PDB file of C-alpha atoms in Angstrom:
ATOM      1  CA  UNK L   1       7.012 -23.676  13.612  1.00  0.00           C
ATOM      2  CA  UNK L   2       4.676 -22.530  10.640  1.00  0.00           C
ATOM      3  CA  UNK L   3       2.202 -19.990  11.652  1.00  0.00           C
ATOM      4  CA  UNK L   4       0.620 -16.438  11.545  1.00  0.00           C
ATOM      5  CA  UNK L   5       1.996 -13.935  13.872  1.00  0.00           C
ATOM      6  CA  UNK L   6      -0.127 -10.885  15.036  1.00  0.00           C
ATOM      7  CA  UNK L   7       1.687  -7.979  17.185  1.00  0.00           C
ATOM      8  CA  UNK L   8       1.023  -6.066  19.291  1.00  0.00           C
ATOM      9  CA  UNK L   9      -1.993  -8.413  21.158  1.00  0.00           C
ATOM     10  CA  UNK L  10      -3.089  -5.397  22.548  1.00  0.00           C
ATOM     11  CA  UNK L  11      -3.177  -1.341  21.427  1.00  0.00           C
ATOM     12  CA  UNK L  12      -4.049   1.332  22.840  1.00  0.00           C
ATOM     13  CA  UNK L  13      -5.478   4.245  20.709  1.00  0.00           C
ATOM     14  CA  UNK L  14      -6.345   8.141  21.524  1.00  0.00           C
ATOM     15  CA  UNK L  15      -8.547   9.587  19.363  1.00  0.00           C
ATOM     16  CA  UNK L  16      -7.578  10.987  16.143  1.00  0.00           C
ATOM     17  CA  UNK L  17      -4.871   9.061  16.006  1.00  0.00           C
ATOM     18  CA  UNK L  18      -3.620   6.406  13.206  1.00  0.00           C
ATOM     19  CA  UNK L  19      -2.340   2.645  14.313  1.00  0.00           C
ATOM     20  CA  UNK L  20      -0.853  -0.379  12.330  1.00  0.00           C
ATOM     21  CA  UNK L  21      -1.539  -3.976  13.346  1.00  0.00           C
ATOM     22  CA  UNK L  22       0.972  -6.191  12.086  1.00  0.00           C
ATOM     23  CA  UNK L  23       0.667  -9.498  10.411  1.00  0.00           C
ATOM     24  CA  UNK L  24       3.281 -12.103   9.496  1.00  0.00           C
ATOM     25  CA  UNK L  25       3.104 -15.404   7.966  1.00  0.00           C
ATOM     26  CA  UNK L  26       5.561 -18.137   7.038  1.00  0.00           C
ATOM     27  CA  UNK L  27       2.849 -20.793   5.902  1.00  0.00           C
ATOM     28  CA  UNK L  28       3.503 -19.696   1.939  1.00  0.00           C
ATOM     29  CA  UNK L  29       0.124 -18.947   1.559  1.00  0.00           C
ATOM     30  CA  UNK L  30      -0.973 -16.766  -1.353  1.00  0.00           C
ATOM     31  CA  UNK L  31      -3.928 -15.365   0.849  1.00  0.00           C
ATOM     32  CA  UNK L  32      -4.462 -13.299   3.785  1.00  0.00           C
ATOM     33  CA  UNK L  33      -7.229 -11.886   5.143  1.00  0.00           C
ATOM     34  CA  UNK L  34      -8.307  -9.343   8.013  1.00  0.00           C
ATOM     35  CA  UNK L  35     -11.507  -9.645  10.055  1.00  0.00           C
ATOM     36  CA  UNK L  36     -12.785  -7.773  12.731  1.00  0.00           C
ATOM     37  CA  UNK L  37     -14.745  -8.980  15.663  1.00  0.00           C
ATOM     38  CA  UNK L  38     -17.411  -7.410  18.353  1.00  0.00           C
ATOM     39  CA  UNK L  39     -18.545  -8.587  21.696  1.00  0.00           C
ATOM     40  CA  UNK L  40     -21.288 -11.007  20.446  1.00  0.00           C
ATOM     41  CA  UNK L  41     -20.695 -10.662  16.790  1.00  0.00           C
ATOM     42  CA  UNK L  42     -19.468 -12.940  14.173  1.00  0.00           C
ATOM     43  CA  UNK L  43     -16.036 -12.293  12.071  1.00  0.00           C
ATOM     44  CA  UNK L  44     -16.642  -9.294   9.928  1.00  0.00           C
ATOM     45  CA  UNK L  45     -14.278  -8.930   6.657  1.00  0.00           C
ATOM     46  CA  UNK L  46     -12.385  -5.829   6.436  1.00  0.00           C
ATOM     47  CA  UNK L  47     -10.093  -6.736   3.278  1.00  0.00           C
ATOM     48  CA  UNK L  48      -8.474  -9.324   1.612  1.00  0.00           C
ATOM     49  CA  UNK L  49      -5.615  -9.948  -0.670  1.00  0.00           C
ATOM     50  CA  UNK L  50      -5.346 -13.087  -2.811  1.00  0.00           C
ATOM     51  CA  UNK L  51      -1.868 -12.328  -4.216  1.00  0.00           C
ATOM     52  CA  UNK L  52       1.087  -9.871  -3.506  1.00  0.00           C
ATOM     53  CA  UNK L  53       0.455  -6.098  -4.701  1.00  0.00           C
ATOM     54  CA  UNK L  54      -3.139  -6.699  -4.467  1.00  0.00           C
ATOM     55  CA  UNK L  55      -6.252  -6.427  -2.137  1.00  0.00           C
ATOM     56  CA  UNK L  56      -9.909  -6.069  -2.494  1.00  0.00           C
ATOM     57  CA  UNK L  57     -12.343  -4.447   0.491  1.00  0.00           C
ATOM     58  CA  UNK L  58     -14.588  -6.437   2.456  1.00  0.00           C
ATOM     59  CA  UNK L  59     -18.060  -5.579   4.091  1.00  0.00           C
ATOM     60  CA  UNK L  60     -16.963  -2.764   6.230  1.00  0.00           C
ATOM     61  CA  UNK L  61     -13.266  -1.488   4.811  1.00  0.00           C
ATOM     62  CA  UNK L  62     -13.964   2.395   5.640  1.00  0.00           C
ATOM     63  CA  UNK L  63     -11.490   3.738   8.064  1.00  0.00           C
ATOM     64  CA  UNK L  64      -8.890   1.251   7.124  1.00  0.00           C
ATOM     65  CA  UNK L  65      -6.253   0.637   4.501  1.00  0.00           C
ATOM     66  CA  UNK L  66      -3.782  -2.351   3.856  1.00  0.00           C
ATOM     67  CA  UNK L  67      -0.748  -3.258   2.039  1.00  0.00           C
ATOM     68  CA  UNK L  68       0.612  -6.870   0.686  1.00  0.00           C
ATOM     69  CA  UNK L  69       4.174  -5.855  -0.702  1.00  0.00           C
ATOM     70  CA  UNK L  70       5.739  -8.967   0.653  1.00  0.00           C
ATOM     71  CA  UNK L  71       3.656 -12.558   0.169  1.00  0.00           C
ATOM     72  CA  UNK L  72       4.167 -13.022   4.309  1.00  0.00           C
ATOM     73  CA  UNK L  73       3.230  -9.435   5.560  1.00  0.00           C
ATOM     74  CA  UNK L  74      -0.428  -8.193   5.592  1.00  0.00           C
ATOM     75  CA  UNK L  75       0.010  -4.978   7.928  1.00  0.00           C
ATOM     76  CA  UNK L  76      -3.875  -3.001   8.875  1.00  0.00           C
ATOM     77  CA  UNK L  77      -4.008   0.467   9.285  1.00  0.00           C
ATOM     78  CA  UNK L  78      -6.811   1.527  11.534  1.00  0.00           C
ATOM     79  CA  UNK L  79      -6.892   5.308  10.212  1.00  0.00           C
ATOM     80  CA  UNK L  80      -8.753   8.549  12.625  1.00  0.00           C
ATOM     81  CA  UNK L  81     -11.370   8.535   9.875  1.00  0.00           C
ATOM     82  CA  UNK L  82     -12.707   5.143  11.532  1.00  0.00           C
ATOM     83  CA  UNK L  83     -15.030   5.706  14.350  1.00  0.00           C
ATOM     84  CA  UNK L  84     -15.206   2.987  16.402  1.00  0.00           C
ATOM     85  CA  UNK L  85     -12.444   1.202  16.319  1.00  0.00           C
ATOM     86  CA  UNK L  86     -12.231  -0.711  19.483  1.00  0.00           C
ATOM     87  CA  UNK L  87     -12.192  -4.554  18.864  1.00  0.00           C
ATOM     88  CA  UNK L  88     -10.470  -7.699  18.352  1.00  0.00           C
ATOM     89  CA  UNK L  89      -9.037  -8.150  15.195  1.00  0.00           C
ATOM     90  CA  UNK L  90      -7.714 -11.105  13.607  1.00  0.00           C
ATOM     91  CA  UNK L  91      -5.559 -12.053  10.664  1.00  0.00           C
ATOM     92  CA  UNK L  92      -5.903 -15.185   8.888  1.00  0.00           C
ATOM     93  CA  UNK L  93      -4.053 -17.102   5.570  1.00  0.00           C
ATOM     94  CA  UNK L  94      -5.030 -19.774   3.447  1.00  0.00           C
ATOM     95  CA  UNK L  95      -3.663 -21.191   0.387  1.00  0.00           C
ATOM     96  CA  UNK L  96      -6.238 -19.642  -1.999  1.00  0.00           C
ATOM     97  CA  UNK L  97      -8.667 -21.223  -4.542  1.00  0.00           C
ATOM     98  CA  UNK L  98      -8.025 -23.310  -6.231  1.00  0.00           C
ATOM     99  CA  UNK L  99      -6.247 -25.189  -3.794  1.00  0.00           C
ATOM    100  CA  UNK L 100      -7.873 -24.202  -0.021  1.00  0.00           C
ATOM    101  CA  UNK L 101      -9.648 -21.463   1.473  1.00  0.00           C
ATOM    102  CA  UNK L 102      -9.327 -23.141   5.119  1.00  0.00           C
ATOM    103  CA  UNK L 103      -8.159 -19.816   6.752  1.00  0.00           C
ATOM    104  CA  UNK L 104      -5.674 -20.152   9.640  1.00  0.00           C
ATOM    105  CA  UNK L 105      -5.933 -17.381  12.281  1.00  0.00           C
ATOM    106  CA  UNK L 106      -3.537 -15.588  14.381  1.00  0.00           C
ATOM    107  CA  UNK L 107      -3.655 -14.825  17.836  1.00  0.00           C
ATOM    108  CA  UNK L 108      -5.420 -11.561  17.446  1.00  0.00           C
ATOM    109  CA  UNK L 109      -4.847  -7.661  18.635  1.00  0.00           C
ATOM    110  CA  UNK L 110      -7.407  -6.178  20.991  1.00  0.00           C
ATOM    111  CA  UNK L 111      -7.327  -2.833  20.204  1.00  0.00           C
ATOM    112  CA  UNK L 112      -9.048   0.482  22.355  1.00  0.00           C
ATOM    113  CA  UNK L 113      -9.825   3.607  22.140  1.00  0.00           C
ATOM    114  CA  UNK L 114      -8.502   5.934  24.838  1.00  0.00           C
TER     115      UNK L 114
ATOM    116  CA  UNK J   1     -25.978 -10.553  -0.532  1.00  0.00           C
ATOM    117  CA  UNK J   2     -24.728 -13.618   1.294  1.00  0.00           C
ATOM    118  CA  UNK J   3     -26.246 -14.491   4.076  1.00  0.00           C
ATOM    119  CA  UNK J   4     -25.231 -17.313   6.645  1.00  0.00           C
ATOM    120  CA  UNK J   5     -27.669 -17.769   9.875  1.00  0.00           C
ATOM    121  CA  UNK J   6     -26.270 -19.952  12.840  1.00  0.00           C
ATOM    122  CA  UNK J   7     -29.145 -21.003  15.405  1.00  0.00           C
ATOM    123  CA  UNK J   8     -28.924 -21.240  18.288  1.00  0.00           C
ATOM    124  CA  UNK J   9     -27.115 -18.138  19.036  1.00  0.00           C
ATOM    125  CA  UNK J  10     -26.755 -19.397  22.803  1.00  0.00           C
ATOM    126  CA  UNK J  11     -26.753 -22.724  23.988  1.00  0.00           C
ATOM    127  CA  UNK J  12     -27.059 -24.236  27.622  1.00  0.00           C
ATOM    128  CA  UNK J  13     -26.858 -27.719  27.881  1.00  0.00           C
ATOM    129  CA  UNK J  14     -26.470 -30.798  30.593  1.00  0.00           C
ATOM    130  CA  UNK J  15     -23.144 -32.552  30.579  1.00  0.00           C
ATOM    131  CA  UNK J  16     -24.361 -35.976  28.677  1.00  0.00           C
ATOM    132  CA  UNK J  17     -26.622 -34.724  26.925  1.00  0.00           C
ATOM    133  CA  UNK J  18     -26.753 -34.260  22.821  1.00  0.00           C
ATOM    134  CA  UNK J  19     -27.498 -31.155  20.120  1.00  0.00           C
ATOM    135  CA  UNK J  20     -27.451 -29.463  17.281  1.00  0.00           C
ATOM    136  CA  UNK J  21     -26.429 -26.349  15.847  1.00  0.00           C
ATOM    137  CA  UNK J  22     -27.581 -24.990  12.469  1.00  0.00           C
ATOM    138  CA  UNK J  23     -25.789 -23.088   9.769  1.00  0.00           C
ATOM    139  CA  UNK J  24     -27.810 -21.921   7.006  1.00  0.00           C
ATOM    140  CA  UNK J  25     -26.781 -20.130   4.100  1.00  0.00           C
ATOM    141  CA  UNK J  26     -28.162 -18.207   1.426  1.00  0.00           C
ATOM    142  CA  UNK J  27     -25.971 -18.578  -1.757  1.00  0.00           C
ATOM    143  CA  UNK J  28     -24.232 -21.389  -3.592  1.00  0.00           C
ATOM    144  CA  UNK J  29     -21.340 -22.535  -2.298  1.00  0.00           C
ATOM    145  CA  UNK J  30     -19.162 -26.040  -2.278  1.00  0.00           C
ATOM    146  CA  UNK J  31     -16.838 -25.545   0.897  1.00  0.00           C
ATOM    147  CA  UNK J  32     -18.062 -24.995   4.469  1.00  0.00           C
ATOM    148  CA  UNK J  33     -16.066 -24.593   7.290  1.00  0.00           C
ATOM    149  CA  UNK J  34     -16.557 -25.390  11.218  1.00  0.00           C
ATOM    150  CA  UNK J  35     -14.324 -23.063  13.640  1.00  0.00           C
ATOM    151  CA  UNK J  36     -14.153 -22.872  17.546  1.00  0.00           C
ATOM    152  CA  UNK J  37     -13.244 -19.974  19.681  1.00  0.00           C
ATOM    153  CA  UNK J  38     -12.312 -20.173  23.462  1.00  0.00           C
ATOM    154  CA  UNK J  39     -13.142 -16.828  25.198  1.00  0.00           C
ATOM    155  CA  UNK J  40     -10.680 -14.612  24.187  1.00  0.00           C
ATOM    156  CA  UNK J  41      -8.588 -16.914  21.902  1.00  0.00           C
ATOM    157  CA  UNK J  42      -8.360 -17.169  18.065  1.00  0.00           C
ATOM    158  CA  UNK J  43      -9.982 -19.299  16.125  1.00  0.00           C
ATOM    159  CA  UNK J  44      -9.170 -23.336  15.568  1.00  0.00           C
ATOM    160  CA  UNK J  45     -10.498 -25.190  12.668  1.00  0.00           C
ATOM    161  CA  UNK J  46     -12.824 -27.779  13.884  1.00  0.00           C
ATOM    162  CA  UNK J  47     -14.039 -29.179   9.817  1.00  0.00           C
ATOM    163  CA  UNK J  48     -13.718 -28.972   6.091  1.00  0.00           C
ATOM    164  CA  UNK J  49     -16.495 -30.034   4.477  1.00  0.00           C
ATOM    165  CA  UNK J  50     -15.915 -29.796   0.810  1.00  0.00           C
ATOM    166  CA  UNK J  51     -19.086 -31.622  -1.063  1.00  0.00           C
ATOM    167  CA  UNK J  52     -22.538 -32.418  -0.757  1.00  0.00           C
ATOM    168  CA  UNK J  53     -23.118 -35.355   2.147  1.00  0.00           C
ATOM    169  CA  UNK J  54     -19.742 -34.898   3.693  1.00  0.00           C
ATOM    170  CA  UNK J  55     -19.539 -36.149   7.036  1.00  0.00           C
ATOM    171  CA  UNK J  56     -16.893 -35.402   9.413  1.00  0.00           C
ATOM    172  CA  UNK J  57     -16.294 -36.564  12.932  1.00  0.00           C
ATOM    173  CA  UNK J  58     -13.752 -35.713  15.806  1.00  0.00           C
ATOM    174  CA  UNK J  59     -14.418 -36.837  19.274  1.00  0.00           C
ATOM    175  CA  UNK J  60     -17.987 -35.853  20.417  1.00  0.00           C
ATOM    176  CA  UNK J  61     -18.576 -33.537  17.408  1.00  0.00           C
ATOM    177  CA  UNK J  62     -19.839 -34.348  13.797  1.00  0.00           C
ATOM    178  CA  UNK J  63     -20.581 -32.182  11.378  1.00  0.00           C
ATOM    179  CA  UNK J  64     -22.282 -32.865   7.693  1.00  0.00           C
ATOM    180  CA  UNK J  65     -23.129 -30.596   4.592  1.00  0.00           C
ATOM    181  CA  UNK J  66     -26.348 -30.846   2.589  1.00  0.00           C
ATOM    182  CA  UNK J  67     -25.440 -28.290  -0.194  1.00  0.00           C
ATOM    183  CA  UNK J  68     -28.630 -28.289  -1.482  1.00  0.00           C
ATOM    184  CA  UNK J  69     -30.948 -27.235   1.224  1.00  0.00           C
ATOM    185  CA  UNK J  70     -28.084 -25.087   1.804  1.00  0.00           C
ATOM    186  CA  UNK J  71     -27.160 -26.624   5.527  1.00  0.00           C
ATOM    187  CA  UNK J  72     -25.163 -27.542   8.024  1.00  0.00           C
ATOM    188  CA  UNK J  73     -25.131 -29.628  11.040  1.00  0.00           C
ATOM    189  CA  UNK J  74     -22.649 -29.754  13.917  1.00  0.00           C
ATOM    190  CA  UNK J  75     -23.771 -32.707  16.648  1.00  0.00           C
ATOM    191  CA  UNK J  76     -22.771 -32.923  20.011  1.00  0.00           C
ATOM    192  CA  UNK J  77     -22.815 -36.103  21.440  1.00  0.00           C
ATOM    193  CA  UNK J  78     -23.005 -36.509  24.900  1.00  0.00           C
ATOM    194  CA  UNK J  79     -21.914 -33.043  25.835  1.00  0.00           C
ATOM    195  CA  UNK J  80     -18.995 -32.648  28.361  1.00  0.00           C
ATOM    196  CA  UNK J  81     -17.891 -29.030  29.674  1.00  0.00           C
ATOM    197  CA  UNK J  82     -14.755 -28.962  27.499  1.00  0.00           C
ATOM    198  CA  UNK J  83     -16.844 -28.569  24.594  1.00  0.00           C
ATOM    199  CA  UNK J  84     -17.953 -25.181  26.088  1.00  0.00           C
ATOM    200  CA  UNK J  85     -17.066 -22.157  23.419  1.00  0.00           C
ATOM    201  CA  UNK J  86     -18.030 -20.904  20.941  1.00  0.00           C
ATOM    202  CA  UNK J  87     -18.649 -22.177  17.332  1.00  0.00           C
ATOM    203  CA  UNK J  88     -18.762 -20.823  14.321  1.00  0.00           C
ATOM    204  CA  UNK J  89     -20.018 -21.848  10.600  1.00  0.00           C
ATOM    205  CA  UNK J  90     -18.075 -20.039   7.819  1.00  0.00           C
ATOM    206  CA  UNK J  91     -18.948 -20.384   4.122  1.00  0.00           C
ATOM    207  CA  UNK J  92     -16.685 -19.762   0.888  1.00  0.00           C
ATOM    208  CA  UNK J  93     -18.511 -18.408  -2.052  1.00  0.00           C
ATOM    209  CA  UNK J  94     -16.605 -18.098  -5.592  1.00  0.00           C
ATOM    210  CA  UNK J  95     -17.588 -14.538  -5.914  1.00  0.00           C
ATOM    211  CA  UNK J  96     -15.440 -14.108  -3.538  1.00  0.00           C
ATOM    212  CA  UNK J  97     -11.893 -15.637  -2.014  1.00  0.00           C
ATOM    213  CA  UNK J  98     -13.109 -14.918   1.606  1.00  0.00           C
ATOM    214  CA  UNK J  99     -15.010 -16.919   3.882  1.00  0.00           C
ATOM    215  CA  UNK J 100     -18.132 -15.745   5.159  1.00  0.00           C
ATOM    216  CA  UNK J 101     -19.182 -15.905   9.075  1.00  0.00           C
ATOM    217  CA  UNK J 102     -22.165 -16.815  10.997  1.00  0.00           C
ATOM    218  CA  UNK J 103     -22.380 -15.166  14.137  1.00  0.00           C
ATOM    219  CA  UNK J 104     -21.462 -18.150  16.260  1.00  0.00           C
ATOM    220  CA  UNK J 105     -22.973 -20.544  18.725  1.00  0.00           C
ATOM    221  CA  UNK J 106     -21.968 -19.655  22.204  1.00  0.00           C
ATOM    222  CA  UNK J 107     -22.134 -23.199  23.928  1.00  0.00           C
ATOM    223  CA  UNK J 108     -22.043 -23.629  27.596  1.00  0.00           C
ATOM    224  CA  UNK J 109     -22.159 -27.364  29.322  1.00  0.00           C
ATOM    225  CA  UNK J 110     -23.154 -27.849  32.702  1.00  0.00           C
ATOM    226  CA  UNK J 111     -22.735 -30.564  35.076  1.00  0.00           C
TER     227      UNK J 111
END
């Protein structure tokens, strides 16, 4: 079945520490996006990559990185330098302009601090 | 800066019963998307709405775009509890190849 798969759905973090949230998608979409969300909050864009070897930051990148070497992979790094980290965060993919920017979602990872 | 503004934020309303929720938005933009989220879940697309005076219906739910006041509508007609979540408005904008969120409509139907 086509889809987008997030692992792990949940991580635990100490402080100081670095994690990577994976992302996979076999959809052969061109885009793929990372959002965060709070208790209460809307879907906040961390980055987003419209092609392979390429990325742009969102509203609220610091403390993360990314990477899009391979069209289907979108892996997040939630780095120590990013200070409140706990949240769910979700992956998404669409087919891009000009054809569709209907974003699918993944399951999510709920990550905490510790 | 692109702004998109959701109201009601929270929503309690009687099984049977029918509403709206707003999505306003502050920019120019051609493509408007409805989303729902079951506590948590992901999200599901609900609608595409891709010009000015689509309409789009599923079940109880229809949602229309007036691009230029800048608006959208999602109706409920005749509420029932499986409808409870909560929804979201997200615009695209050509600046840039991301969609934008409200902050969601957290709907709760009562008997």
């Amino acid at each position: 079945d086509g889809g987008i798969t997030q692992s792990p759905k949940y991580l635990f973090r100490k402080e100081g520490q670095n994690v990577t949230l994976s992302c996979e998608q076999n959809l052969n979409h061109d885009a793929m996006y990372w959002y965060r969300q709070d208790p209460g909050q809307g879907l906040r864009l961390i980055y987003y990559s419209q092609i392979v070897n390429d990325f742009q930051k969102g509203d609220i990148a610091e403390g993360y990185s990314v990477s899009r070497e391979k069209k289907e992979s979108f892996p997040l790094t939630v780095t120590s330098a990013q200070k409140n980290p706990t949240a769910f965060y979700l992956c998404a993919s669409s087919s891009g302009r000009p054809m569709s920017t209907e974003a699918f979602f993944g399951q999510g990872t709920r990550l905490t601090v510790v | 800066e692109l702004k998109v503004e959701q109201n009601p934020l929270f929503l309690s309303m009687q099984e049977g019963k029918n509403y709206t929720i707003y999505c306003n938005y502050s920019t120019t933009s051609d493509r408007l998307y409805w989303y729902r989220q079951d506590p948590g879940k992901s999200l599901e697309s609900l609608f595409v709405l891709l010009s000015n005076g689509a309409v789009k219906q599923e079940g109880r739910l229809m949602a229309s775009l007036d691009t230029k006041a800048r608006l959208s509508t999602l109706h409920i007609t005749a509420a029932v509890h499986d409808l409870s979540a909560t929804y979201f408005c997200a615009v695209d904008i050509l600046v840039r190849y991301a969609l934008n969120f409200g902050k969601g409509t957290s709907l709760l139907v009562t008997p």
